[in-house]
DNA sequence: ATGTCC
């Protein structure tokens, strides 16, 4: 490890199948052994070249969350999971932070769990979504699904108003058009029932087996459809929220963190040199694929990494100067703080020490709107790891430059009881 | 994560 620029941060290990496992995690970070077991187990699947665990790595349903997997020839839909296309959209509002009146805004955020009043099909067409893409998907009720367009969903999804807390790189920050007085809206949502229906359909016929060759086409088409649907969903959510608070704004970035995509030819060449002892040249005619489950890409511009709903979020710029760091990191970054406690544990641990009122306060003088009691406890900041440690691990690994830090003003989860 | 499992 002496010649590694990441030592001793990066625990790198070559498995029996020749694949590399990398952990972008420092000693001061904490992670569950289950998550590491899942990371190693998954990296042993046929065709795997590289598995990367980010500082927000935590156990999932068989495979870890906060991980990137690069394979050759093989695509594993279950590694992307059911929320295909889930991601973060960041919007710059035309309301300065000092004019953001919490009580007034909160009162205006109503009806946002209900179906959007505009026709979903017209909306989809408006955003250049090819409605014929739904053909042959075998999903029973597309209309019911499209009625979810513009709604946030459950789990860790949210829409959050934030203000600027700190600027680290004023040049890059100003290039986004933001100022220190700006208010932003961060939208975290995905493909709702669509991705789930696609994965279920796939699992019914193929289970957890990989797809190779032309058998990939059907899934990839559906996957790409879900990614686009999710992106449009975030777009409409943002527009709904802006319209509800009578503000204007525009999108700064939209980054998908659950997907499978082909590596660029440059990235494939980098992987061949990274995995040289595997003598990949023979197999290199096959496409390499990157599965992202709760990790953001490093080749799509700036990335927003949110903490919990009671902590800062960070706008970061993936570093481009260290090719080795980029390929070792699976062309990916952590996508958030990562869970510390399982959903099922969170309520039991917090019930006796925290009231609903406590958890509705975000610790920054702002609020979380979450009328679903169980969800409020499951998603409490205490159930998440410290975002500052996650960010510092990525920094120390040479993967990011910090651009700015944001503070939560008001988070919307759901008004449904 | 989920037009969510009982």
mmCIF file of C-alpha atoms (C1' of nucleotides) in Angstrom:
data_model
loop_
_atom_site.group_PDB
_atom_site.id
_atom_site.type_symbol
_atom_site.label_atom_id
_atom_site.label_comp_id
_atom_site.label_asym_id
_atom_site.label_seq_id
_atom_site.Cartn_x
_atom_site.Cartn_y
_atom_site.Cartn_z
ATOM 1 C CA UNK A 1 0.000 0.000 0.000
ATOM 2 C CA UNK A 2 3.057 2.279 0.315
ATOM 3 C CA UNK A 3 2.754 3.590 -3.226
ATOM 4 C CA UNK A 4 -0.974 4.071 -2.984
ATOM 5 C CA UNK A 5 -1.947 7.738 -2.744
ATOM 6 C CA UNK A 6 -4.824 6.726 -0.481
ATOM 7 C CA UNK A 7 -3.023 4.680 2.110
ATOM 8 C CA UNK A 8 -3.943 4.077 4.861
ATOM 9 C CA UNK A 9 -7.462 5.248 4.074
ATOM 10 C CA UNK A 10 -8.101 2.797 1.323
ATOM 11 C CA UNK A 11 -8.299 -0.846 2.209
ATOM 12 C CA UNK A 12 -7.712 -2.569 -1.103
ATOM 13 C CA UNK A 13 -7.913 -6.287 -1.522
ATOM 14 C CA UNK A 14 -7.701 -8.674 -4.451
ATOM 15 C CA UNK A 15 -10.196 -11.532 -4.268
ATOM 16 C CA UNK A 16 -9.781 -15.123 -5.491
ATOM 17 C CA UNK A 17 -11.607 -14.319 -8.724
ATOM 18 C CA UNK A 18 -9.020 -11.593 -9.427
ATOM 19 C CA UNK A 19 -11.455 -8.752 -8.777
ATOM 20 C CA UNK A 20 -10.474 -5.798 -6.606
ATOM 21 C CA UNK A 21 -12.402 -4.618 -3.571
ATOM 22 C CA UNK A 22 -11.783 -1.094 -2.372
ATOM 23 C CA UNK A 23 -13.086 0.553 0.757
ATOM 24 C CA UNK A 24 -13.016 4.341 0.748
ATOM 25 C CA UNK A 25 -13.293 4.436 4.495
ATOM 26 C CA UNK A 26 -10.968 5.804 7.192
ATOM 27 C CA UNK A 27 -10.352 4.533 10.707
ATOM 28 C CA UNK A 28 -12.513 7.281 12.175
ATOM 29 C CA UNK A 29 -15.472 6.117 10.114
ATOM 30 C CA UNK A 30 -17.643 3.267 11.277
ATOM 31 C CA UNK A 31 -19.166 0.512 9.233
ATOM 32 C CA UNK A 32 -21.014 -2.726 9.757
ATOM 33 C CA UNK A 33 -19.276 -5.984 8.972
ATOM 34 C CA UNK A 34 -22.477 -7.126 7.217
ATOM 35 C CA UNK A 35 -21.991 -4.347 4.665
ATOM 36 C CA UNK A 36 -18.375 -5.366 4.009
ATOM 37 C CA UNK A 37 -19.412 -9.026 3.718
ATOM 38 C CA UNK A 38 -22.051 -8.020 1.183
ATOM 39 C CA UNK A 39 -19.505 -5.922 -0.711
ATOM 40 C CA UNK A 40 -17.023 -8.803 -0.941
ATOM 41 C CA UNK A 41 -19.712 -11.362 -1.756
ATOM 42 C CA UNK A 42 -21.094 -9.210 -4.562
ATOM 43 C CA UNK A 43 -17.622 -8.544 -6.004
ATOM 44 C CA UNK A 44 -17.234 -12.325 -6.352
ATOM 45 C CA UNK A 45 -20.066 -12.579 -8.885
ATOM 46 C CA UNK A 46 -19.072 -13.766 -12.382
ATOM 47 C CA UNK A 47 -17.554 -11.021 -14.538
ATOM 48 C CA UNK A 48 -16.785 -8.654 -11.658
ATOM 49 C CA UNK A 49 -13.655 -6.521 -11.948
ATOM 50 C CA UNK A 50 -14.056 -3.992 -9.151
ATOM 51 C CA UNK A 51 -16.271 -3.410 -6.114
ATOM 52 C CA UNK A 52 -16.004 -0.095 -4.264
ATOM 53 C CA UNK A 53 -17.508 0.653 -0.866
ATOM 54 C CA UNK A 54 -18.026 4.353 -0.188
ATOM 55 C CA UNK A 55 -17.814 5.972 3.273
ATOM 56 C CA UNK A 56 -21.625 5.740 3.503
ATOM 57 C CA UNK A 57 -21.625 1.984 2.854
ATOM 58 C CA UNK A 58 -24.379 0.147 4.724
ATOM 59 C CA UNK A 59 -26.128 -3.218 4.424
ATOM 60 C CA UNK A 60 -28.939 -3.675 1.956
ATOM 61 C CA UNK A 61 -31.130 -6.571 0.941
ATOM 62 C CA UNK A 62 -28.322 -8.975 -0.023
ATOM 63 C CA UNK A 63 -26.143 -6.324 -1.602
ATOM 64 C CA UNK A 64 -24.766 -3.189 0.027
ATOM 65 C CA UNK A 65 -25.914 0.395 -0.492
ATOM 66 C CA UNK A 66 -23.255 3.015 -1.157
ATOM 67 C CA UNK A 67 -21.328 0.781 -3.541
ATOM 68 C CA UNK A 68 -20.202 0.717 -7.178
ATOM 69 C CA UNK A 69 -19.602 -2.535 -9.064
ATOM 70 C CA UNK A 70 -17.761 -2.679 -12.370
ATOM 71 C CA UNK A 71 -18.205 -5.867 -14.373
ATOM 72 C CA UNK A 72 -17.326 -7.065 -17.810
ATOM 73 C CA UNK A 73 -20.003 -8.537 -20.063
ATOM 74 C CA UNK A 74 -22.423 -9.204 -17.175
ATOM 75 C CA UNK A 75 -25.271 -6.957 -16.043
ATOM 76 C CA UNK A 76 -26.914 -7.596 -12.668
ATOM 77 C CA UNK A 77 -30.245 -5.739 -12.435
ATOM 78 C CA UNK A 78 -30.702 -6.609 -8.741
ATOM 79 C CA UNK A 79 -27.533 -4.632 -7.927
ATOM 80 C CA UNK A 80 -29.225 -1.456 -9.170
ATOM 81 C CA UNK A 81 -32.236 -2.409 -7.064
ATOM 82 C CA UNK A 82 -35.869 -1.486 -7.386
ATOM 83 C CA UNK A 83 -35.569 2.301 -7.317
ATOM 84 C CA UNK A 84 -33.974 2.559 -10.753
ATOM 85 C CA UNK A 85 -33.079 6.169 -11.549
ATOM 86 C CA UNK A 86 -33.235 7.493 -7.995
ATOM 87 C CA UNK A 87 -31.178 10.656 -7.636
ATOM 88 C CA UNK A 88 -30.791 14.266 -6.536
ATOM 89 C CA UNK A 89 -31.975 17.402 -8.284
ATOM 90 C CA UNK A 90 -30.730 20.805 -7.095
ATOM 91 C CA UNK A 91 -32.625 24.003 -7.907
ATOM 92 C CA UNK A 92 -31.599 27.634 -7.490
ATOM 93 C CA UNK A 93 -34.550 29.700 -6.232
ATOM 94 C CA UNK A 94 -35.155 33.369 -6.963
ATOM 95 C CA UNK A 95 -35.924 33.976 -3.271
ATOM 96 C CA UNK A 96 -32.925 35.050 -1.157
ATOM 97 C CA UNK A 97 -32.519 33.134 2.105
ATOM 98 C CA UNK A 98 -33.318 36.164 4.287
ATOM 99 C CA UNK A 99 -36.729 36.429 2.604
ATOM 100 C CA UNK A 100 -37.529 32.762 3.128
ATOM 101 C CA UNK A 101 -40.304 32.957 5.737
ATOM 102 C CA UNK A 102 -40.576 29.538 7.317
ATOM 103 C CA UNK A 103 -44.140 29.759 8.643
ATOM 104 C CA UNK A 104 -45.554 31.215 5.455
ATOM 105 C CA UNK A 105 -43.747 28.664 3.264
ATOM 106 C CA UNK A 106 -44.827 25.753 5.475
ATOM 107 C CA UNK A 107 -48.479 26.794 5.167
ATOM 108 C CA UNK A 108 -48.152 26.881 1.393
ATOM 109 C CA UNK A 109 -46.738 23.372 1.123
ATOM 110 C CA UNK A 110 -50.059 21.567 0.839
ATOM 111 C CA UNK A 111 -51.497 19.010 -1.553
ATOM 112 C CA UNK A 112 -48.028 17.847 -2.564
ATOM 113 C CA UNK A 113 -48.674 14.174 -1.748
ATOM 114 C CA UNK A 114 -51.687 14.154 -4.057
ATOM 115 C CA UNK A 115 -51.475 13.419 -7.777
ATOM 116 C CA UNK A 116 -50.434 16.435 -9.793
ATOM 117 C CA UNK A 117 -53.416 18.177 -11.379
ATOM 118 C CA UNK A 118 -51.896 18.274 -14.859
ATOM 119 C CA UNK A 119 -52.258 15.273 -17.173
ATOM 120 C CA UNK A 120 -49.254 12.967 -16.607
ATOM 121 C CA UNK A 121 -49.126 11.918 -20.248
ATOM 122 C CA UNK A 122 -49.052 15.518 -21.431
ATOM 123 C CA UNK A 123 -46.340 16.307 -18.884
ATOM 124 C CA UNK A 124 -44.258 13.345 -20.006
ATOM 125 C CA UNK A 125 -44.575 14.357 -23.642
ATOM 126 C CA UNK A 126 -43.649 17.895 -22.700
ATOM 127 C CA UNK A 127 -40.356 16.567 -21.326
ATOM 128 C CA UNK A 128 -39.670 14.539 -24.483
ATOM 129 C CA UNK A 129 -40.554 11.267 -22.831
ATOM 130 C CA UNK A 130 -41.452 8.682 -25.458
ATOM 131 C CA UNK A 131 -44.771 7.309 -24.192
ATOM 132 C CA UNK A 132 -44.392 4.287 -26.457
ATOM 133 C CA UNK A 133 -41.473 3.340 -24.180
ATOM 134 C CA UNK A 134 -44.098 1.896 -21.825
ATOM 135 C CA UNK A 135 -45.162 -0.562 -24.507
ATOM 136 C CA UNK A 136 -44.286 -4.191 -23.853
ATOM 137 C CA UNK A 137 -43.224 -3.388 -20.290
ATOM 138 C CA UNK A 138 -45.859 -5.706 -18.954
ATOM 139 C CA UNK A 139 -46.791 -3.244 -16.216
ATOM 140 C CA UNK A 140 -50.450 -3.617 -15.395
ATOM 141 C CA UNK A 141 -51.528 -0.084 -14.729
ATOM 142 C CA UNK A 142 -49.378 2.589 -16.285
ATOM 143 C CA UNK A 143 -52.014 5.248 -15.575
ATOM 144 C CA UNK A 144 -51.900 4.570 -11.836
ATOM 145 C CA UNK A 145 -48.126 4.800 -11.988
ATOM 146 C CA UNK A 146 -48.154 8.037 -13.926
ATOM 147 C CA UNK A 147 -50.452 9.514 -11.306
ATOM 148 C CA UNK A 148 -47.439 9.293 -8.967
ATOM 149 C CA UNK A 149 -45.515 11.608 -11.261
ATOM 150 C CA UNK A 150 -44.537 14.666 -9.255
ATOM 151 C CA UNK A 151 -44.782 12.992 -5.834
ATOM 152 C CA UNK A 152 -41.780 12.385 -3.569
ATOM 153 C CA UNK A 153 -42.573 8.907 -2.212
ATOM 154 C CA UNK A 154 -41.429 7.456 1.119
ATOM 155 C CA UNK A 155 -38.278 6.124 2.753
ATOM 156 C CA UNK A 156 -35.349 8.526 2.589
ATOM 157 C CA UNK A 157 -36.887 10.651 -0.171
ATOM 158 C CA UNK A 158 -37.456 14.341 0.488
ATOM 159 C CA UNK A 159 -37.600 17.862 -0.885
ATOM 160 C CA UNK A 160 -35.558 20.291 1.197
ATOM 161 C CA UNK A 161 -35.086 24.049 1.121
ATOM 162 C CA UNK A 162 -31.554 25.060 2.077
ATOM 163 C CA UNK A 163 -29.433 28.169 2.451
ATOM 164 C CA UNK A 164 -25.711 28.648 1.905
ATOM 165 C CA UNK A 165 -23.692 28.051 5.072
ATOM 166 C CA UNK A 166 -20.101 28.108 3.779
ATOM 167 C CA UNK A 167 -18.333 28.668 0.484
ATOM 168 C CA UNK A 168 -15.083 26.766 -0.015
ATOM 169 C CA UNK A 169 -14.341 27.510 -3.670
ATOM 170 C CA UNK A 170 -15.831 30.856 -4.681
ATOM 171 C CA UNK A 171 -14.843 30.538 -8.365
ATOM 172 C CA UNK A 172 -16.656 27.255 -8.962
ATOM 173 C CA UNK A 173 -19.493 28.324 -6.677
ATOM 174 C CA UNK A 174 -20.095 31.525 -8.652
ATOM 175 C CA UNK A 175 -20.020 29.611 -11.932
ATOM 176 C CA UNK A 176 -23.215 27.867 -10.798
ATOM 177 C CA UNK A 177 -24.903 31.267 -10.539
ATOM 178 C CA UNK A 178 -25.389 30.900 -6.773
ATOM 179 C CA UNK A 179 -24.508 33.592 -4.264
ATOM 180 C CA UNK A 180 -24.032 33.467 -0.501
ATOM 181 C CA UNK A 181 -27.608 34.725 -0.101
ATOM 182 C CA UNK A 182 -29.197 32.050 -2.304
ATOM 183 C CA UNK A 183 -31.915 29.589 -1.377
ATOM 184 C CA UNK A 184 -31.853 26.177 -3.050
ATOM 185 C CA UNK A 185 -34.269 23.259 -3.258
ATOM 186 C CA UNK A 186 -32.820 19.762 -3.135
ATOM 187 C CA UNK A 187 -35.113 17.003 -4.434
ATOM 188 C CA UNK A 188 -34.365 13.354 -3.656
ATOM 189 C CA UNK A 189 -36.732 10.948 -5.396
ATOM 190 C CA UNK A 190 -36.812 8.141 -7.916
ATOM 191 C CA UNK A 191 -38.945 6.125 -10.295
ATOM 192 C CA UNK A 192 -41.651 5.250 -7.705
ATOM 193 C CA UNK A 193 -43.474 2.062 -8.770
ATOM 194 C CA UNK A 194 -41.925 1.912 -12.234
ATOM 195 C CA UNK A 195 -38.431 0.751 -11.262
ATOM 196 C CA UNK A 196 -39.948 -1.735 -8.854
ATOM 197 C CA UNK A 197 -42.215 -3.204 -11.539
ATOM 198 C CA UNK A 198 -39.246 -3.482 -13.919
ATOM 199 C CA UNK A 199 -37.059 -5.255 -11.366
ATOM 200 C CA UNK A 200 -39.858 -7.615 -10.282
ATOM 201 C CA UNK A 201 -40.550 -8.528 -13.873
ATOM 202 C CA UNK A 202 -36.866 -9.179 -14.488
ATOM 203 C CA UNK A 203 -36.397 -11.215 -11.275
ATOM 204 C CA UNK A 204 -39.390 -13.391 -12.142
ATOM 205 C CA UNK A 205 -37.710 -14.599 -15.311
ATOM 206 C CA UNK A 206 -33.983 -14.409 -14.447
ATOM 207 C CA UNK A 207 -33.673 -14.271 -10.663
ATOM 208 C CA UNK A 208 -30.319 -12.874 -9.540
ATOM 209 C CA UNK A 209 -28.555 -14.274 -12.615
ATOM 210 C CA UNK A 210 -26.667 -11.901 -14.856
ATOM 211 C CA UNK A 211 -27.714 -10.768 -18.303
ATOM 212 C CA UNK A 212 -25.217 -11.067 -21.155
ATOM 213 C CA UNK A 213 -25.277 -10.270 -24.852
ATOM 214 C CA UNK A 214 -28.581 -9.471 -26.522
ATOM 215 C CA UNK A 215 -30.592 -10.635 -23.474
ATOM 216 C CA UNK A 216 -29.545 -7.292 -21.913
ATOM 217 C CA UNK A 217 -31.507 -5.210 -24.389
ATOM 218 C CA UNK A 218 -34.955 -5.637 -22.859
ATOM 219 C CA UNK A 219 -33.844 -4.733 -19.343
ATOM 220 C CA UNK A 220 -31.618 -1.874 -20.495
ATOM 221 C CA UNK A 221 -34.461 -0.309 -22.441
ATOM 222 C CA UNK A 222 -36.749 -0.486 -19.425
ATOM 223 C CA UNK A 223 -33.945 0.746 -17.143
ATOM 224 C CA UNK A 224 -33.251 3.771 -19.341
ATOM 225 C CA UNK A 225 -36.973 4.508 -19.396
ATOM 226 C CA UNK A 226 -37.122 4.433 -15.579
ATOM 227 C CA UNK A 227 -34.035 6.666 -15.286
ATOM 228 C CA UNK A 228 -35.659 9.238 -17.531
ATOM 229 C CA UNK A 229 -39.029 8.939 -15.762
ATOM 230 C CA UNK A 230 -37.294 9.508 -12.403
ATOM 231 C CA UNK A 231 -35.497 12.571 -13.729
ATOM 232 C CA UNK A 232 -38.758 14.024 -15.031
ATOM 233 C CA UNK A 233 -40.359 13.160 -11.690
ATOM 234 C CA UNK A 234 -37.746 15.217 -9.803
ATOM 235 C CA UNK A 235 -38.217 18.037 -12.302
ATOM 236 C CA UNK A 236 -41.976 18.109 -11.767
ATOM 237 C CA UNK A 237 -41.623 17.826 -7.982
ATOM 238 C CA UNK A 238 -39.364 20.884 -8.014
ATOM 239 C CA UNK A 239 -41.752 22.841 -10.235
ATOM 240 C CA UNK A 240 -44.685 21.924 -7.985
ATOM 241 C CA UNK A 241 -42.846 23.055 -4.866
ATOM 242 C CA UNK A 242 -41.764 26.338 -6.470
ATOM 243 C CA UNK A 243 -45.263 27.000 -7.700
ATOM 244 C CA UNK A 244 -46.694 26.192 -4.232
ATOM 245 C CA UNK A 245 -44.464 28.781 -2.562
ATOM 246 C CA UNK A 246 -44.926 31.236 -5.454
ATOM 247 C CA UNK A 247 -41.237 31.333 -6.311
ATOM 248 C CA UNK A 248 -39.249 30.923 -9.477
ATOM 249 C CA UNK A 249 -36.067 28.979 -10.015
ATOM 250 C CA UNK A 250 -33.996 26.843 -12.323
ATOM 251 C CA UNK A 251 -32.193 23.523 -12.187
ATOM 252 C CA UNK A 252 -28.481 23.540 -11.333
ATOM 253 C CA UNK A 253 -27.858 19.802 -11.505
ATOM 254 C CA UNK A 254 -29.594 16.441 -11.588
ATOM 255 C CA UNK A 255 -27.566 13.357 -10.688
ATOM 256 C CA UNK A 256 -28.764 9.747 -10.726
ATOM 257 C CA UNK A 257 -27.303 7.455 -8.052
ATOM 258 C CA UNK A 258 -29.041 4.124 -8.854
ATOM 259 C CA UNK A 259 -28.278 2.892 -12.376
ATOM 260 C CA UNK A 260 -26.231 0.647 -14.623
ATOM 261 C CA UNK A 261 -24.343 2.218 -17.515
ATOM 262 C CA UNK A 262 -21.568 1.257 -19.904
ATOM 263 C CA UNK A 263 -18.080 2.561 -19.175
ATOM 264 C CA UNK A 264 -16.637 4.945 -21.761
ATOM 265 C CA UNK A 265 -13.837 3.502 -23.888
ATOM 266 C CA UNK A 266 -11.342 5.595 -21.907
ATOM 267 C CA UNK A 267 -12.703 4.214 -18.637
ATOM 268 C CA UNK A 268 -12.541 0.664 -20.030
ATOM 269 C CA UNK A 269 -8.877 1.189 -20.947
ATOM 270 C CA UNK A 270 -8.198 2.496 -17.436
ATOM 271 C CA UNK A 271 -9.844 -0.591 -15.983
ATOM 272 C CA UNK A 272 -7.713 -2.880 -18.159
ATOM 273 C CA UNK A 273 -4.537 -1.304 -16.813
ATOM 274 C CA UNK A 274 -5.928 -1.337 -13.265
ATOM 275 C CA UNK A 275 -6.703 -5.052 -13.551
ATOM 276 C CA UNK A 276 -3.683 -5.893 -15.736
ATOM 277 C CA UNK A 277 -2.774 -9.100 -13.878
ATOM 278 C CA UNK A 278 -6.165 -10.474 -14.883
ATOM 279 C CA UNK A 279 -5.002 -10.418 -18.545
ATOM 280 C CA UNK A 280 -8.242 -8.852 -19.626
ATOM 281 C CA UNK A 281 -7.081 -8.293 -23.180
ATOM 282 C CA UNK A 282 -8.647 -11.553 -24.288
ATOM 283 C CA UNK A 283 -12.024 -10.589 -22.842
ATOM 284 C CA UNK A 284 -11.772 -6.883 -23.468
ATOM 285 C CA UNK A 285 -14.010 -7.039 -26.521
ATOM 286 C CA UNK A 286 -16.898 -7.219 -24.059
ATOM 287 C CA UNK A 287 -18.436 -4.038 -22.747
ATOM 288 C CA UNK A 288 -17.747 -3.069 -19.139
ATOM 289 C CA UNK A 289 -20.669 -2.023 -16.988
ATOM 290 C CA UNK A 290 -20.871 0.044 -13.856
ATOM 291 C CA UNK A 291 -23.643 -0.733 -11.387
ATOM 292 C CA UNK A 292 -24.338 2.119 -9.027
ATOM 293 C CA UNK A 293 -26.378 1.483 -5.889
ATOM 294 C CA UNK A 294 -26.427 4.639 -3.813
ATOM 295 C CA UNK A 295 -23.354 6.194 -5.420
ATOM 296 C CA UNK A 296 -23.092 9.281 -7.608
ATOM 297 C CA UNK A 297 -21.069 9.395 -10.832
ATOM 298 C CA UNK A 298 -17.860 11.446 -11.043
ATOM 299 C CA UNK A 299 -18.190 12.292 -14.740
ATOM 300 C CA UNK A 300 -21.412 14.318 -14.731
ATOM 301 C CA UNK A 301 -20.232 17.606 -13.234
ATOM 302 C CA UNK A 302 -20.901 18.899 -9.717
ATOM 303 C CA UNK A 303 -22.512 16.576 -7.161
ATOM 304 C CA UNK A 304 -24.648 17.399 -4.134
ATOM 305 C CA UNK A 305 -23.997 15.079 -1.170
ATOM 306 C CA UNK A 306 -26.717 15.503 1.458
ATOM 307 C CA UNK A 307 -26.375 14.556 5.089
ATOM 308 C CA UNK A 308 -29.354 13.531 7.175
ATOM 309 C CA UNK A 309 -32.358 15.857 7.416
ATOM 310 C CA UNK A 310 -30.704 17.372 10.492
ATOM 311 C CA UNK A 311 -27.288 18.098 9.035
ATOM 312 C CA UNK A 312 -25.448 20.008 6.323
ATOM 313 C CA UNK A 313 -25.302 19.062 2.650
ATOM 314 C CA UNK A 314 -22.178 19.519 0.540
ATOM 315 C CA UNK A 315 -21.788 20.639 -3.044
ATOM 316 C CA UNK A 316 -18.624 18.960 -4.307
ATOM 317 C CA UNK A 317 -16.596 18.745 -7.482
ATOM 318 C CA UNK A 318 -15.251 15.301 -8.355
ATOM 319 C CA UNK A 319 -11.471 15.561 -8.787
ATOM 320 C CA UNK A 320 -10.188 14.983 -12.282
ATOM 321 C CA UNK A 321 -6.441 15.244 -11.789
ATOM 322 C CA UNK A 322 -5.776 11.797 -10.327
ATOM 323 C CA UNK A 323 -6.699 9.105 -12.837
ATOM 324 C CA UNK A 324 -5.807 6.351 -10.407
ATOM 325 C CA UNK A 325 -8.076 7.748 -7.708
ATOM 326 C CA UNK A 326 -10.928 8.025 -10.183
ATOM 327 C CA UNK A 327 -10.755 4.466 -11.523
ATOM 328 C CA UNK A 328 -10.020 2.980 -8.067
ATOM 329 C CA UNK A 329 -13.125 4.813 -6.851
ATOM 330 C CA UNK A 330 -15.258 3.178 -9.555
ATOM 331 C CA UNK A 331 -15.959 6.607 -11.142
ATOM 332 C CA UNK A 332 -18.271 7.181 -8.189
ATOM 333 C CA UNK A 333 -18.802 9.068 -4.930
ATOM 334 C CA UNK A 334 -20.785 8.567 -1.735
ATOM 335 C CA UNK A 335 -24.391 9.703 -2.186
ATOM 336 C CA UNK A 336 -25.159 10.746 1.390
ATOM 337 C CA UNK A 337 -24.517 10.058 5.043
ATOM 338 C CA UNK A 338 -25.629 6.429 4.978
ATOM 339 C CA UNK A 339 -27.721 4.693 7.598
ATOM 340 C CA UNK A 340 -26.161 3.849 10.945
ATOM 341 C CA UNK A 341 -29.224 2.028 12.274
ATOM 342 C CA UNK A 342 -31.623 -0.149 10.351
ATOM 343 C CA UNK A 343 -35.092 1.268 9.861
ATOM 344 C CA UNK A 344 -36.554 -1.355 12.177
ATOM 345 C CA UNK A 345 -34.083 -0.456 14.970
ATOM 346 C CA UNK A 346 -34.366 3.312 14.759
ATOM 347 C CA UNK A 347 -37.770 3.672 16.365
ATOM 348 C CA UNK A 348 -36.958 1.422 19.326
ATOM 349 C CA UNK A 349 -33.728 3.284 20.030
ATOM 350 C CA UNK A 350 -35.263 6.762 19.816
ATOM 351 C CA UNK A 351 -38.793 6.308 21.162
ATOM 352 C CA UNK A 352 -37.890 6.769 24.813
ATOM 353 C CA UNK A 353 -35.625 9.781 24.406
ATOM 354 C CA UNK A 354 -37.247 11.801 21.650
ATOM 355 C CA UNK A 355 -40.741 13.120 21.077
ATOM 356 C CA UNK A 356 -42.354 13.786 17.728
ATOM 357 C CA UNK A 357 -41.806 17.495 18.418
ATOM 358 C CA UNK A 358 -38.075 16.925 18.983
ATOM 359 C CA UNK A 359 -37.731 15.106 15.676
ATOM 360 C CA UNK A 360 -39.742 17.703 13.765
ATOM 361 C CA UNK A 361 -37.074 20.247 14.708
ATOM 362 C CA UNK A 362 -34.072 19.988 12.381
ATOM 363 C CA UNK A 363 -31.551 21.397 14.863
ATOM 364 C CA UNK A 364 -30.899 24.467 12.676
ATOM 365 C CA UNK A 365 -33.992 26.381 13.747
ATOM 366 C CA UNK A 366 -35.926 24.816 10.889
ATOM 367 C CA UNK A 367 -38.415 21.984 10.559
ATOM 368 C CA UNK A 368 -39.133 18.633 9.021
ATOM 369 C CA UNK A 369 -42.670 18.149 7.731
ATOM 370 C CA UNK A 370 -43.333 14.445 8.231
ATOM 371 C CA UNK A 371 -46.769 13.585 9.553
ATOM 372 C CA UNK A 372 -46.120 9.860 9.295
ATOM 373 C CA UNK A 373 -44.884 9.032 12.779
ATOM 374 C CA UNK A 374 -43.037 5.811 11.946
ATOM 375 C CA UNK A 375 -41.235 7.444 9.042
ATOM 376 C CA UNK A 376 -40.202 10.386 11.234
ATOM 377 C CA UNK A 377 -38.454 7.986 13.632
ATOM 378 C CA UNK A 378 -36.978 5.787 10.890
ATOM 379 C CA UNK A 379 -35.507 8.818 9.143
ATOM 380 C CA UNK A 380 -34.357 10.673 12.271
ATOM 381 C CA UNK A 381 -30.879 12.226 11.933
ATOM 382 C CA UNK A 382 -29.708 9.986 14.786
ATOM 383 C CA UNK A 383 -30.248 6.942 12.531
ATOM 384 C CA UNK A 384 -27.658 8.277 10.075
ATOM 385 C CA UNK A 385 -23.890 8.479 10.083
ATOM 386 C CA UNK A 386 -22.074 11.813 10.415
ATOM 387 C CA UNK A 387 -21.929 13.448 6.967
ATOM 388 C CA UNK A 388 -18.756 15.350 7.909
ATOM 389 C CA UNK A 389 -16.869 12.064 8.301
ATOM 390 C CA UNK A 390 -18.173 10.830 4.939
ATOM 391 C CA UNK A 391 -17.044 14.063 3.258
ATOM 392 C CA UNK A 392 -13.673 14.034 4.975
ATOM 393 C CA UNK A 393 -13.068 10.418 3.861
ATOM 394 C CA UNK A 394 -13.788 11.335 0.232
ATOM 395 C CA UNK A 395 -11.501 14.363 0.533
ATOM 396 C CA UNK A 396 -8.664 12.387 2.082
ATOM 397 C CA UNK A 397 -9.015 9.763 -0.645
ATOM 398 C CA UNK A 398 -8.338 12.532 -3.177
ATOM 399 C CA UNK A 399 -11.753 12.131 -4.788
ATOM 400 C CA UNK A 400 -13.434 15.526 -4.271
ATOM 401 C CA UNK A 401 -12.933 19.253 -3.870
ATOM 402 C CA UNK A 402 -15.431 21.031 -1.621
ATOM 403 C CA UNK A 403 -17.387 23.824 -3.260
ATOM 404 C CA UNK A 404 -19.994 24.833 -0.662
ATOM 405 C CA UNK A 405 -21.863 23.739 2.423
ATOM 406 C CA UNK A 406 -25.646 24.176 2.770
ATOM 407 C CA UNK A 407 -27.869 24.269 5.829
ATOM 408 C CA UNK A 408 -31.412 22.857 5.933
ATOM 409 C CA UNK A 409 -34.260 25.373 6.291
ATOM 410 C CA UNK A 410 -37.355 23.260 5.765
ATOM 411 C CA UNK A 411 -37.662 19.619 4.773
ATOM 412 C CA UNK A 412 -40.805 18.158 3.257
ATOM 413 C CA UNK A 413 -41.312 14.395 3.592
ATOM 414 C CA UNK A 414 -45.076 13.876 3.716
ATOM 415 C CA UNK A 415 -48.254 15.317 5.164
ATOM 416 C CA UNK A 416 -49.972 11.932 4.994
ATOM 417 C CA UNK A 417 -50.663 10.417 8.411
ATOM 418 C "C1'" DA B 1 -37.656 1.626 -1.988
ATOM 419 C "C1'" DT B 2 -42.901 0.114 -2.746
ATOM 420 C "C1'" DG B 3 -50.616 2.429 -6.211
ATOM 421 C "C1'" DT B 4 -45.868 -1.893 0.135
ATOM 422 C "C1'" DC B 5 -46.826 -7.228 3.889
ATOM 423 C "C1'" DC B 6 -50.330 -8.739 7.478
#
